[in-house]
Coordinates of C-alpha atoms in Angstrom, one line a residue:
M1019 CA 0.0 0.0 0.0
P1020 CA 1.4 3.4 -0.8
F1021 CA 2.6 5.4 2.2
E1022 CA 0.1 8.2 1.6
K1023 CA -2.8 5.8 1.8
R1024 CA -1.8 4.0 5.0
E1025 CA -4.0 4.3 8.0
L1026 CA -1.0 4.7 10.3
N1027 CA 2.1 6.5 9.1
H1028 CA 4.9 4.1 9.7
V1029 CA 7.8 2.6 7.7
F1030 CA 6.1 -0.7 7.8
S1031 CA 2.5 -1.5 6.7
V1032 CA 0.8 -1.3 10.1
F1033 CA -2.9 -1.8 10.3
P1034 CA -5.3 -2.4 13.2
V1035 CA -6.8 -5.9 13.7
T1036 CA -9.6 -6.2 16.3
L1037 CA -9.8 -9.6 18.1
S1038 CA -11.9 -10.7 21.0
L1039 CA -10.4 -12.7 23.8
G1040 CA -10.1 -16.3 22.7
E1041 CA -11.2 -15.5 19.1
T1042 CA -9.4 -17.3 16.3
R1043 CA -9.2 -15.4 13.0
R1044 CA -7.4 -16.3 9.8
L1045 CA -5.7 -13.3 8.1
Y1046 CA -4.3 -13.4 4.5
V1047 CA -1.5 -11.1 3.5
K1048 CA -0.5 -10.6 -0.1
M1049 CA 3.1 -9.4 -0.7
E1050 CA 4.6 -8.2 -3.9
N1051 CA 8.4 -7.7 -3.9
P1052 CA 10.9 -8.5 -6.6
A1053 CA 13.7 -8.9 -4.1
P1054 CA 14.0 -11.7 -1.5
S1055 CA 12.6 -10.5 1.8
T1056 CA 11.5 -11.7 5.2
C1057 CA 8.0 -11.3 6.4
R1058 CA 7.5 -10.9 10.1
L1059 CA 3.9 -10.6 11.2
P1060 CA 3.8 -9.8 14.9
L1061 CA 0.6 -8.7 16.7
W1062 CA 1.0 -5.9 19.1
E1063 CA -1.3 -4.2 21.6
P1064 CA -1.5 -0.5 20.6
E1065 CA 0.1 0.8 23.8
A1066 CA 3.0 -1.8 23.5
Y1067 CA 3.6 -0.8 19.9
A1068 CA 3.7 2.8 20.8
V1069 CA 6.3 2.1 23.4
K1070 CA 8.4 0.0 20.9
V1071 CA 8.4 2.9 18.4
A1072 CA 9.2 5.4 21.1
N1073 CA 12.2 3.3 22.2
E1074 CA 13.5 3.0 18.6
E1075 CA 13.3 6.8 18.2
F1076 CA 15.0 7.3 21.5
L1077 CA 17.8 5.0 20.4
Y1078 CA 18.4 6.9 17.2
G1079 CA 18.2 10.3 19.0
S1080 CA 20.6 9.1 21.7
M1081 CA 23.1 7.7 19.1
L1082 CA 22.9 11.0 17.2
C1083 CA 23.7 13.0 20.3
I1084 CA 26.6 10.7 21.2
I1085 CA 28.0 11.1 17.6
V1086 CA 27.7 14.9 17.7
F1087 CA 29.2 15.0 21.2
N1088 CA 32.2 13.0 20.1
L1089 CA 32.6 15.1 17.0
L1090 CA 32.8 18.2 19.1
I1091 CA 35.4 16.5 21.3
Y1092 CA 37.4 15.5 18.2
F1093 CA 37.4 19.2 17.0
S1094 CA 38.6 20.4 20.4
V1095 CA 41.2 17.6 21.1
R1096 CA 42.2 16.6 17.5
D1097 CA 42.7 13.0 18.6
V1098 CA 42.1 10.6 15.6
G1099 CA 40.8 8.0 18.0
Y1100 CA 37.6 10.0 18.3
L1101 CA 37.1 9.8 14.5
Y1102 CA 37.4 6.0 14.6
Y1103 CA 34.8 6.0 17.4
I1104 CA 32.5 8.3 15.5
G1105 CA 32.8 6.0 12.5
Y1106 CA 32.0 3.0 14.6
L1107 CA 29.0 4.6 16.2
A1108 CA 27.7 5.8 12.8
G1109 CA 28.1 2.3 11.3
I1110 CA 26.3 0.6 14.2
T1111 CA 23.5 3.2 14.0
L1112 CA 23.2 2.7 10.3
L1113 CA 23.0 -1.1 10.7
F1114 CA 20.2 -0.7 13.4
F1115 CA 18.4 1.7 11.1
I1116 CA 18.5 -0.7 8.2
D1117 CA 17.7 -3.8 10.3
L1118 CA 14.6 -2.2 11.7
G1119 CA 13.3 -1.4 8.2
H1120 CA 14.0 2.4 8.1
G1121 CA 16.7 2.1 5.5
A1122 CA 14.8 0.0 3.0

């Protein structure tokens, strides 16, 4: 589904499913993708999903702050070790970003 037409604005296709306690329901999902991909279909409570998204955003914001802080330290100290550390942090953050689906 195009991003503009989604009910919830998220990098993944997120949609609400209403189930009663003990109810069994069969859901069919059609995927079209020319590249090989994995398909994870977890069910979340709305509150738990909001906490998960908030934690992911906090992780990215924290990593960005750490990268900027170490960049400032590098400019004041001029120790090349800080550049290696910044590169490491940027690489790890990028891998997290791609793994969680934001870089696709």
